[in-house]
Coordinates of C-alpha atoms and ligand atoms in Angstrom, one line a residue:
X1 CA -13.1 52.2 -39.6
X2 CA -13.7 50.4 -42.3
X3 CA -10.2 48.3 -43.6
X4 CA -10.7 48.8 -47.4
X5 CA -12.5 52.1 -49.7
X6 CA -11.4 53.4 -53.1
X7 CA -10.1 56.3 -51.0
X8 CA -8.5 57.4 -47.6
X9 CA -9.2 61.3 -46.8
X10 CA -6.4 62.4 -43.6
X11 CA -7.6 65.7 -41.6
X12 CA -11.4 66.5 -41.6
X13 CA -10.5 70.6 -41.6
X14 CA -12.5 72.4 -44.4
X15 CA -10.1 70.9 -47.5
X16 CA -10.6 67.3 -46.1
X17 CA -14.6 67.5 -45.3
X18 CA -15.3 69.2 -48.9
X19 CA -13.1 66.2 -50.3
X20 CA -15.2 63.9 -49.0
X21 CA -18.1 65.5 -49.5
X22 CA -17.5 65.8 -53.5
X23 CA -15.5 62.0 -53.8
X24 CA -19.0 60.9 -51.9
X25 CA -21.2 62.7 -54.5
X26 CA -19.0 60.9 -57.2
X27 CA -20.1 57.8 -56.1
X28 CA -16.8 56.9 -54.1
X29 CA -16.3 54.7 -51.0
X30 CA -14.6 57.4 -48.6
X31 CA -12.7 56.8 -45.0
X32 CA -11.9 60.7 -43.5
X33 CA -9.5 60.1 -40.6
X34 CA -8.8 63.2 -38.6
X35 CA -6.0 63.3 -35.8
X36 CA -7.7 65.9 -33.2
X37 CA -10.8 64.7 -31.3
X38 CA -13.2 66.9 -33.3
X39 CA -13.5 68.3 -37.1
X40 CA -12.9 71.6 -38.4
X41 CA -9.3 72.0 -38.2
X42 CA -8.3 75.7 -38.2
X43 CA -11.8 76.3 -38.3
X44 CA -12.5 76.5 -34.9
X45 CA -15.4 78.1 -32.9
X46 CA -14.8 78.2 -29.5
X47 CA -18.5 78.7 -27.3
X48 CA -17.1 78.6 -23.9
X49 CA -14.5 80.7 -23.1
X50 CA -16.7 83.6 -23.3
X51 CA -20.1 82.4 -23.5
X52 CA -20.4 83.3 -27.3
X53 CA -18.9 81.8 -30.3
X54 CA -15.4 83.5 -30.8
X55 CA -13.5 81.9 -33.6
X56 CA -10.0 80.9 -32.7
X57 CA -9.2 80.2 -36.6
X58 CA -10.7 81.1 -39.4
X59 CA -13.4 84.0 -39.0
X60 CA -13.5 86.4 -42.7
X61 CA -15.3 85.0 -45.0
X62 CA -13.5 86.1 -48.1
X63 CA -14.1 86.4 -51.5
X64 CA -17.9 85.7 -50.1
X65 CA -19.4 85.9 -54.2
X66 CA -17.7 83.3 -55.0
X67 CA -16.8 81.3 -51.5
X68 CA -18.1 77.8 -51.5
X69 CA -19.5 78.7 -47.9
X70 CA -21.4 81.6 -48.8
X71 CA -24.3 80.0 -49.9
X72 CA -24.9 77.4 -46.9
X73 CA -24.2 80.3 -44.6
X74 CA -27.4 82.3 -46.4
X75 CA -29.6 78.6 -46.5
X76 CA -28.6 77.8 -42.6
X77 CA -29.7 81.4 -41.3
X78 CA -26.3 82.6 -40.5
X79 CA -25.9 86.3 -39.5
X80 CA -23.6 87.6 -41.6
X81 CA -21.7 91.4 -41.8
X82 CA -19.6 92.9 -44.1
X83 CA -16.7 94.1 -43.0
X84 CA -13.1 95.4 -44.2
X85 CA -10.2 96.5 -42.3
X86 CA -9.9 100.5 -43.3
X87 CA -9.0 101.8 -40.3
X88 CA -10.7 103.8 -38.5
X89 CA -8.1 104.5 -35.6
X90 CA -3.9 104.5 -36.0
X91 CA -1.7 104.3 -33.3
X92 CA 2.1 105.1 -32.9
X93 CA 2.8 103.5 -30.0
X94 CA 0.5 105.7 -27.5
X95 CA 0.1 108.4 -29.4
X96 CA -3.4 108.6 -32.0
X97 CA -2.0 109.7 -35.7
X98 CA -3.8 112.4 -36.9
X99 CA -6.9 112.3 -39.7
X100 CA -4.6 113.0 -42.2
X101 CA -2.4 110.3 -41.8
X102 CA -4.8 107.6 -41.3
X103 CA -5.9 108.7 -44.8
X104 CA -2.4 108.6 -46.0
X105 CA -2.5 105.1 -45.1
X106 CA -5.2 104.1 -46.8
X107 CA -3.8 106.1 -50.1
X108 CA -0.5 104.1 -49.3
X109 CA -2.3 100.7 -48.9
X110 CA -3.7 100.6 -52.5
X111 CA -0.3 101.9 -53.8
X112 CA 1.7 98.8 -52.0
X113 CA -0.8 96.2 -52.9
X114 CA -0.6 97.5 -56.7
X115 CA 3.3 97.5 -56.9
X116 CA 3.7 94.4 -54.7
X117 CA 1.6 92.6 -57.7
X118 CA 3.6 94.6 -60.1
X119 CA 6.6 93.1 -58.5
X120 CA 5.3 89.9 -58.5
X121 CA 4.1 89.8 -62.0
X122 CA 7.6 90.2 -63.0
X123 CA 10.1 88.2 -60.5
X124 CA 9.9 86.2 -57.3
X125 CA 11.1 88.5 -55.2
X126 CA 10.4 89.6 -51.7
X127 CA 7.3 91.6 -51.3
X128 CA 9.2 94.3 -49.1
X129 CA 11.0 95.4 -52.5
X130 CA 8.0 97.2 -53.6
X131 CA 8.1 99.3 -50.7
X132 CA 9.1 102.6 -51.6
X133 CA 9.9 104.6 -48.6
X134 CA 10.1 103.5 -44.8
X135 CA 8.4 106.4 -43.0
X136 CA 6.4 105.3 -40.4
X137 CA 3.0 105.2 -42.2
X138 CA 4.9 103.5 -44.7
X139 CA 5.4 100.6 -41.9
X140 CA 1.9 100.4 -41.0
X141 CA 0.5 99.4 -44.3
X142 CA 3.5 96.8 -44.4
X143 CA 2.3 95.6 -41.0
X144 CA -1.0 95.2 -42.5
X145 CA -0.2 93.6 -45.7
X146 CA 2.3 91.5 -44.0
X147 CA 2.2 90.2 -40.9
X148 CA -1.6 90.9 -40.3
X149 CA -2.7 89.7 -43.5
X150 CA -0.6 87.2 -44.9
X151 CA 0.7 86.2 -41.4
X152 CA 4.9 86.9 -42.6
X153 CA 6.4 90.0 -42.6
X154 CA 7.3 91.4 -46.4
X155 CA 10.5 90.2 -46.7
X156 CA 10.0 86.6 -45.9
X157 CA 7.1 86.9 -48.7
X158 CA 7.3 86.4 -52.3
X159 CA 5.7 89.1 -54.4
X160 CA 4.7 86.2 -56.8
X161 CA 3.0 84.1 -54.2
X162 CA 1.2 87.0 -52.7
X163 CA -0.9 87.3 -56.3
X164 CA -2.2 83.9 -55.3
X165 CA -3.6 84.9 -52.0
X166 CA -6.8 85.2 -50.9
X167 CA -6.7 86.8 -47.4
X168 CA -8.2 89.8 -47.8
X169 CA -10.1 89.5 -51.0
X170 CA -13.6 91.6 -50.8
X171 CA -16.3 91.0 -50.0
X172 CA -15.2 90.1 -46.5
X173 CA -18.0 88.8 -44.0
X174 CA -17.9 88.2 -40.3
X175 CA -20.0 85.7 -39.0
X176 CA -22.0 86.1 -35.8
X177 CA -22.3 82.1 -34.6
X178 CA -18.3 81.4 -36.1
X179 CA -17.1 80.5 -39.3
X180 CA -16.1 77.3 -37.4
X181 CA -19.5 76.4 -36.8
X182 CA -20.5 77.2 -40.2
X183 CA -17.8 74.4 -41.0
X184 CA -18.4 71.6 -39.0
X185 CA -22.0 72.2 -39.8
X186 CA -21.3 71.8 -43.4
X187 CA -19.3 68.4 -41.9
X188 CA -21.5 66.9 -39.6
X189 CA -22.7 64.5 -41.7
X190 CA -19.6 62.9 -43.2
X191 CA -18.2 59.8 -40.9
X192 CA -14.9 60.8 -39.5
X193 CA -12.7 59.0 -37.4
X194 CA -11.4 61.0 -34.6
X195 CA -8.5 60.7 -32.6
X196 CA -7.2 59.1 -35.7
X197 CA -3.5 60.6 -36.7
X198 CA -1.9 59.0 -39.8
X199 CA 1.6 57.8 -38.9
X200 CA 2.7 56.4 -42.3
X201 CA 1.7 56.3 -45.8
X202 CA 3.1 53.0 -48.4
X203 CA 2.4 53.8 -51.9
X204 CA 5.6 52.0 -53.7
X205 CA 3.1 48.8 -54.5
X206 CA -0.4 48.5 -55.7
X207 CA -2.4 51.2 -54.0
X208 CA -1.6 53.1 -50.6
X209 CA -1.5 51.2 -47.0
X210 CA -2.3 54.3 -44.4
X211 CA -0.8 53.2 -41.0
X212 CA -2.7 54.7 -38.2
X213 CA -2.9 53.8 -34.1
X214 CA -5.7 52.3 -34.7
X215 CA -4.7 49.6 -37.4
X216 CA -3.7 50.5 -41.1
X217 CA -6.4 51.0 -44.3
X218 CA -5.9 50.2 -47.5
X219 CA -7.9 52.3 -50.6
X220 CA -6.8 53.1 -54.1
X221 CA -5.4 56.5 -53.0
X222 CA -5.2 58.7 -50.3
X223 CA -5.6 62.9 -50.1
X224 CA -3.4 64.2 -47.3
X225 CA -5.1 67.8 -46.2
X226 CA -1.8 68.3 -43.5
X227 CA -0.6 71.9 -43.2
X228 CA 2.5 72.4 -44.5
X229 CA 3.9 72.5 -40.6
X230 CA 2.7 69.2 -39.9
X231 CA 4.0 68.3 -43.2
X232 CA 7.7 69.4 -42.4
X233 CA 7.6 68.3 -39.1
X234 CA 7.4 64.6 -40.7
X235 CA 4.4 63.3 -38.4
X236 CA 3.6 61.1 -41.8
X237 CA 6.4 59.0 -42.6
X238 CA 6.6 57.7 -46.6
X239 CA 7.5 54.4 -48.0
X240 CA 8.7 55.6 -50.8
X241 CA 10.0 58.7 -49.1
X242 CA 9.3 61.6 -50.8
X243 CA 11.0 63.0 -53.7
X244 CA 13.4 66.3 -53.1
X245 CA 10.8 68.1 -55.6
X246 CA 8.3 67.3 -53.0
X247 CA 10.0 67.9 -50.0
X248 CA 11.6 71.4 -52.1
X249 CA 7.6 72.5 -52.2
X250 CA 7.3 71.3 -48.4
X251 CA 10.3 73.8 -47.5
X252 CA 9.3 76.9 -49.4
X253 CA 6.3 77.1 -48.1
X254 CA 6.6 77.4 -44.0
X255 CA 3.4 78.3 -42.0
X256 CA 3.6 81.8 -41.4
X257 CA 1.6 83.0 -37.6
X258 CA -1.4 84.7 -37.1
X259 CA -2.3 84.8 -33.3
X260 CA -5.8 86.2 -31.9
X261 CA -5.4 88.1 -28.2
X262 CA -9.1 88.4 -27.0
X263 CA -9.9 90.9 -24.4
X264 CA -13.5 90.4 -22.8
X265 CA -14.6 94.0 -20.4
X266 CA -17.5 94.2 -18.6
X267 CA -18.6 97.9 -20.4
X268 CA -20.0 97.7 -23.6
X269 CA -18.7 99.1 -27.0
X270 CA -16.6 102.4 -25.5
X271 CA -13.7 104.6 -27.8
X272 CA -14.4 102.7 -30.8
X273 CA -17.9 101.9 -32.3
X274 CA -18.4 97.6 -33.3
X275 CA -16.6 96.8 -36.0
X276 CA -13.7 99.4 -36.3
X277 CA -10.6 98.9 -37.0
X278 CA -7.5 100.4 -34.7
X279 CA -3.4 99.7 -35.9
X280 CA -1.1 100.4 -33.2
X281 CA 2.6 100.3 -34.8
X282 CA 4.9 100.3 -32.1
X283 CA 8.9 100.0 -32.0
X284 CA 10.4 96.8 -33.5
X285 CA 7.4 95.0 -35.0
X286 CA 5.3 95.0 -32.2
X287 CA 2.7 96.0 -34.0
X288 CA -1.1 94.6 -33.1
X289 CA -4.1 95.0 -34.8
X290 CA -7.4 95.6 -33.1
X291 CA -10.5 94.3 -34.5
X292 CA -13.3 96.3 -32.0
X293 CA -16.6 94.8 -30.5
X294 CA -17.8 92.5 -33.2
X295 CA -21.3 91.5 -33.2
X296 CA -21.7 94.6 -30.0
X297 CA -19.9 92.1 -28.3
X298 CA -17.6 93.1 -24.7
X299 CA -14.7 92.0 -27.1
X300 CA -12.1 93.5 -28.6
X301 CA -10.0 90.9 -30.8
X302 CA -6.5 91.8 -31.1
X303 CA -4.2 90.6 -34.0
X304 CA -0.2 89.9 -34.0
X305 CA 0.9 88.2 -36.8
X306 CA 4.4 87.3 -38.7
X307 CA 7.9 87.3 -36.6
X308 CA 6.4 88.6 -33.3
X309 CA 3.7 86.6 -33.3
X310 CA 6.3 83.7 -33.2
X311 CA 7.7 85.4 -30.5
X312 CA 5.4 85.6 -28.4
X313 CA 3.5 82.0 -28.7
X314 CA 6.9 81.2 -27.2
X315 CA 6.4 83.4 -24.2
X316 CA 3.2 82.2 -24.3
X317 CA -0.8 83.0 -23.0
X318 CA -0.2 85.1 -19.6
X319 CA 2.4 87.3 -21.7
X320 CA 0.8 87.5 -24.4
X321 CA -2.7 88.9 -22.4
X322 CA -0.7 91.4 -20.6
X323 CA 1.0 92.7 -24.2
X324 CA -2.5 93.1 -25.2
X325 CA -3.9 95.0 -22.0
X326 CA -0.4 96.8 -22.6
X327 CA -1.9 97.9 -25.9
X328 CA -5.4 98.5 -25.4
X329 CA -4.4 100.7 -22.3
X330 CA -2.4 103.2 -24.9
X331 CA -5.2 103.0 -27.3
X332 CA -8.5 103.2 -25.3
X333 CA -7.0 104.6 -22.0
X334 CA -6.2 103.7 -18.4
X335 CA -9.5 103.2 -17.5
X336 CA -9.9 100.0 -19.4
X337 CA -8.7 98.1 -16.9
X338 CA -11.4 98.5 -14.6
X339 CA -13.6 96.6 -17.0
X340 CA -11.1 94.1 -17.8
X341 CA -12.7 90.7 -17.1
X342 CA -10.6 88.2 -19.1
X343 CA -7.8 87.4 -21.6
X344 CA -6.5 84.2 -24.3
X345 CA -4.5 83.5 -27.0
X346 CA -4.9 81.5 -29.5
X347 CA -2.1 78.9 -29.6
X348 CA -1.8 77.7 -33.2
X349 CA 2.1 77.7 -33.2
X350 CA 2.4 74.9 -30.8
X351 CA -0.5 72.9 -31.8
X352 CA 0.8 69.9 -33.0
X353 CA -1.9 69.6 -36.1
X354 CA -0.9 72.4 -37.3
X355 CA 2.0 73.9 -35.9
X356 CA 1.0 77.6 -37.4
X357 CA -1.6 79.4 -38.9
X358 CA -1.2 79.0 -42.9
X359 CA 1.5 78.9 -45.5
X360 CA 3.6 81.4 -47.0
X361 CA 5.9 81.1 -50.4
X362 CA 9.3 82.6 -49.1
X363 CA 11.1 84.5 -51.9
X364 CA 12.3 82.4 -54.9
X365 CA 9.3 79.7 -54.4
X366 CA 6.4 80.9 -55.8
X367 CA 6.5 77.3 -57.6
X368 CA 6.2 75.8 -54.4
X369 CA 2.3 75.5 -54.4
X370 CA 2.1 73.7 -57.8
X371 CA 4.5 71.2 -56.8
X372 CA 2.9 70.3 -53.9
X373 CA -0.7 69.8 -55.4
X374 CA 0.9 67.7 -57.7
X375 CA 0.5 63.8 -56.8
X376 CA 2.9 61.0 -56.4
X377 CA 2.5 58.1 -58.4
X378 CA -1.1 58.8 -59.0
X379 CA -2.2 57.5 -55.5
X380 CA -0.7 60.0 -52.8
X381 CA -2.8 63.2 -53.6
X382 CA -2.4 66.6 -51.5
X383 CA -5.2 69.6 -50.9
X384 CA -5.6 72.2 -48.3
X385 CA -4.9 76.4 -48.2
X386 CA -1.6 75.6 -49.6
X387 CA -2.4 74.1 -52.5
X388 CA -5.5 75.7 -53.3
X389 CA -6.0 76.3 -57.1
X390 CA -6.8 80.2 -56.2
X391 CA -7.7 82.5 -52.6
X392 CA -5.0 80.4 -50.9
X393 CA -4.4 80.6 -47.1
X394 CA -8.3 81.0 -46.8
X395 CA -11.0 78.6 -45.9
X396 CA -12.7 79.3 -48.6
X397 CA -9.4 78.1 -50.7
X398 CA -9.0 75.4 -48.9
X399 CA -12.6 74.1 -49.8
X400 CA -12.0 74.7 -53.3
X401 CA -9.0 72.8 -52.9
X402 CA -10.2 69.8 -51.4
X403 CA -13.4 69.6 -54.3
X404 CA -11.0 70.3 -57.2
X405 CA -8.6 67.7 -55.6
X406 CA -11.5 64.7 -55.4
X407 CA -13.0 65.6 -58.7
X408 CA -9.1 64.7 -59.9
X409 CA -9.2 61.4 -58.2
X410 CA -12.3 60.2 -59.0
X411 CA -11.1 60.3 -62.7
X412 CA -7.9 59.0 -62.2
X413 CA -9.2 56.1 -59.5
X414 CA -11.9 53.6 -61.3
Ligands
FAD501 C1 -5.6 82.5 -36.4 C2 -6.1 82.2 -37.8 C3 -6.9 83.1 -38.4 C4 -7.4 82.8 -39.7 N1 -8.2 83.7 -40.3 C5 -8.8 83.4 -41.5 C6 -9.9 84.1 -42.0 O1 -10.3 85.1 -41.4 N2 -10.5 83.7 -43.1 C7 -10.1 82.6 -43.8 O2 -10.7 82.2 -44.8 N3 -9.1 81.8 -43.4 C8 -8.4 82.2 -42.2 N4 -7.5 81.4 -41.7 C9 -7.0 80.2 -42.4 C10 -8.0 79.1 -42.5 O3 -8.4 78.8 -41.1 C11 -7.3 77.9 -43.1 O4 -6.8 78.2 -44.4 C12 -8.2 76.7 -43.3 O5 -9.0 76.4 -42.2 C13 -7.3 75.5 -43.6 O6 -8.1 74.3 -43.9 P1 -7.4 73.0 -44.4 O7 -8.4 72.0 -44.5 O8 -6.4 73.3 -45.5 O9 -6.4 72.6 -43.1 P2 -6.8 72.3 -41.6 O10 -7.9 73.1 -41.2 O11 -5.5 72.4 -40.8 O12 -7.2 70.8 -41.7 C14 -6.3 69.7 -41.8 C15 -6.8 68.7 -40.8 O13 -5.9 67.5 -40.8 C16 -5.7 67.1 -39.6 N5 -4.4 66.3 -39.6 C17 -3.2 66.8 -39.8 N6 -2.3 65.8 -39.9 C18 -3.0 64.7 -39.7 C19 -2.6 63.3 -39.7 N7 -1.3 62.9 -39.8 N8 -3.6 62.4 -39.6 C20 -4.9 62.7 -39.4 N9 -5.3 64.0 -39.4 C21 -4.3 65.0 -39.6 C22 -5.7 68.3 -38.7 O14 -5.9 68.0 -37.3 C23 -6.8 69.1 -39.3 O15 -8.0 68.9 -38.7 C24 -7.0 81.6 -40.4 C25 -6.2 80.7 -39.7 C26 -5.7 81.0 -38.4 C27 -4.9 80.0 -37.7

């Protein structure tokens, strides 16, 4: 690690390696220090539990005309699918909803996303006050702008913030090797010091000293990339602490939880053809969304997101496998479980470098995003899907973040 460079980068996810990336290209001396033992962040292809990339984090590549990764996916060869989440199956609890009311949902889906912006347009309020009526339909779309999408249910969601994100922005790709892959391919070329955590950061003199376990660096600035849950949790300690205003922007935007339940069988694509999507609402949120045979994979990808998917992180993986067979039984039959071969979860909630999935203005702090991108003392920068400048909670946003944020420091750091 080398002691001194105009600027210290902490996390090497996608805000962090596009910081560098850009500060580099400005002709900046860069030190990336990343706490886990590999990059990516919550981009994360995992190519062993299955056999075949399956992407733990991040795997929609939104807003793709405009997405910073769009174009390296396309140069590098990477098999890419369009895909949105209509549904083509809805569930209450066991029981299949007929034609008509899947349609109703959809009619219903553009209605709530118009009036939640409406809503938002106007106040910060909750997001749940633009829903009209509570009739179970009226539930699943909630479940699917809420929880599924912008990993909180409505009410903990301000209608304000929700204009900012970029979750489910079309065109939405899928991408056959892992949008993780596509990421740390982007990354593999930037130095990065893993298995680096930054303990404390001392900007009240000339510069900022970044402690770390493995001796402290000094630069000109720093850009922290944390996740707002890592942020809260106060794994960086600052000397100057930080101001309320800062830690006010900290607090109103808590990591909301979006949790994957793969299910690997041995028979290939059966109910559902690759690619649908199936909602099963069931009583008291525990709702889960299944994303069916990807790629003609054996894989169906299930969803929980918002309260329960808080809940059960806690009870944790065996649990949350057997709530998932539990579903897919009701959805695709009894039989399934003869082709059952094996379960995970992904375990965001309780991983310590990020301690969720992404960020979520609560009601009344729709603010909270500008004051967080907004520096301390010139020196102590911030970038990541929280502060992005637009599609935030997305990779993509992230990425934008972390070039808009080094373009700003390399003009204010000579
Ligand atoms: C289950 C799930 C599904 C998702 N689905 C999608 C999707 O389909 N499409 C989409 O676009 N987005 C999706 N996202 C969101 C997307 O993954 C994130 O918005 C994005 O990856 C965040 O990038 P980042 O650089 O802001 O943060 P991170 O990826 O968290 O990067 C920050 C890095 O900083 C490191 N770090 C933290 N603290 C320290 C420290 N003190 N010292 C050193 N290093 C530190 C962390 O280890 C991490 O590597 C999903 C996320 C999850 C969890």
């Amino acid at each position: 690690m080398p002691g001194h460079t105009d600027v210290v980068v902490i996390g090497a996810g996608s805000s962090g390696l596009n910081a560098a990336h850009r500060l580099r290209q400005l002709g900046k001396t860069v030190t990336v220090i990343e706490a886990r033992g590999r990059i990516g962040g919550r981009a994360y292809t995992d190519t062993t539990t299955f056999g075949f990339p399956f992407d733990r984090g991040c795997a929609w590549l939104h807003k793709a005309d405009d997405n910073p990764y769009t174009p390296l996916a396309k140069q590098w060869g990477y098999t890419l699918q369009e895909h949105d989440t209509a549904l083509e199956g809805l569930y209450f609890r066991g029981a299949e909803a007929p034609d008509e009311m899947r349609k109703l949902s959809a009619r219903i889906e553009a209605g709530l996303d118009e009036r939640i912006a409406k809503a938002g347009r106007k106040k910060d309020v909750a997001a749940s006050t633009a829903m009209k009526k509570r009739s179970r339909v009226d539930e699943a779309v909630a479940t699917f702008h809420g929880p599924m999408s912008s990993a909180v249910d409505l009410d903990e969601l301000s209608a304000k913030d929700y204009l900012t994100i970029g979750t489910d922005v079309p065109p939405n790709f899928l991408i056959k090797e892992g949008y993780g892959s596509l990421v740390a391919r982007f990354g593999k070329d930037i130095p990065v010091s893993l298995n680096t955590p930054a303990r404390r950061i001392r900007y009240g003199g000339p510069g900022v000293q970044v402690e770390t376990g493995e001796g402290t660096l000094t630069a000109k600035a720093c850009i922290i990339t944390s996740s707002t849950g890592v942020l809260a949790a106060e794994k960086i300690r600052f000397d100057p602490p930080l101001p309320p205003w800062k830690e006010d922007a900290v607090a109103g935007l808590p990591m909301g939880l979006l949790a994957k339940i793969p299910l690997q069988f041995s028979k290939p694509e059966f109910r559902y053809k690759a690619f649908e999507d199936v909602l099963r609402e069931n009583i008291g949120k525990r709702d889960i969304y299944f994303l069916c045979w990807p790629f003609h994979l054996n894989l169906l990808v299930g969803f929980v997101g918002g309260d329960f998917a808080w809940e059960l992180s806690a009870a944790g993986e065996a649990e949350a496998v057997d709530f998932g067979r539990n579903a897919a039984r009701s959805v695709f039959g009894s039989g399934v479980d003869q082709y059952f071969v094996k379960g995970s979860f992904t375990k965001w909630a309780s991983d310590p470098w990020a301690l969720g999935a992404y960020a979520a203005a609560i009601p009344g702090s729709a603010g909270a995003r500008e004051a967080l991108r907004r520096p301390l003392a010139e020196r102590v920068f911030f970038a990541g899907e929280a502060c992005a400048p637009r599609w935030t909670q997305t990779c993509g946003g992230a990425a934008l973040s972390g070039i808009e944020t080094a373009e700003l420091v390399a003009s204010v750091v000579k």
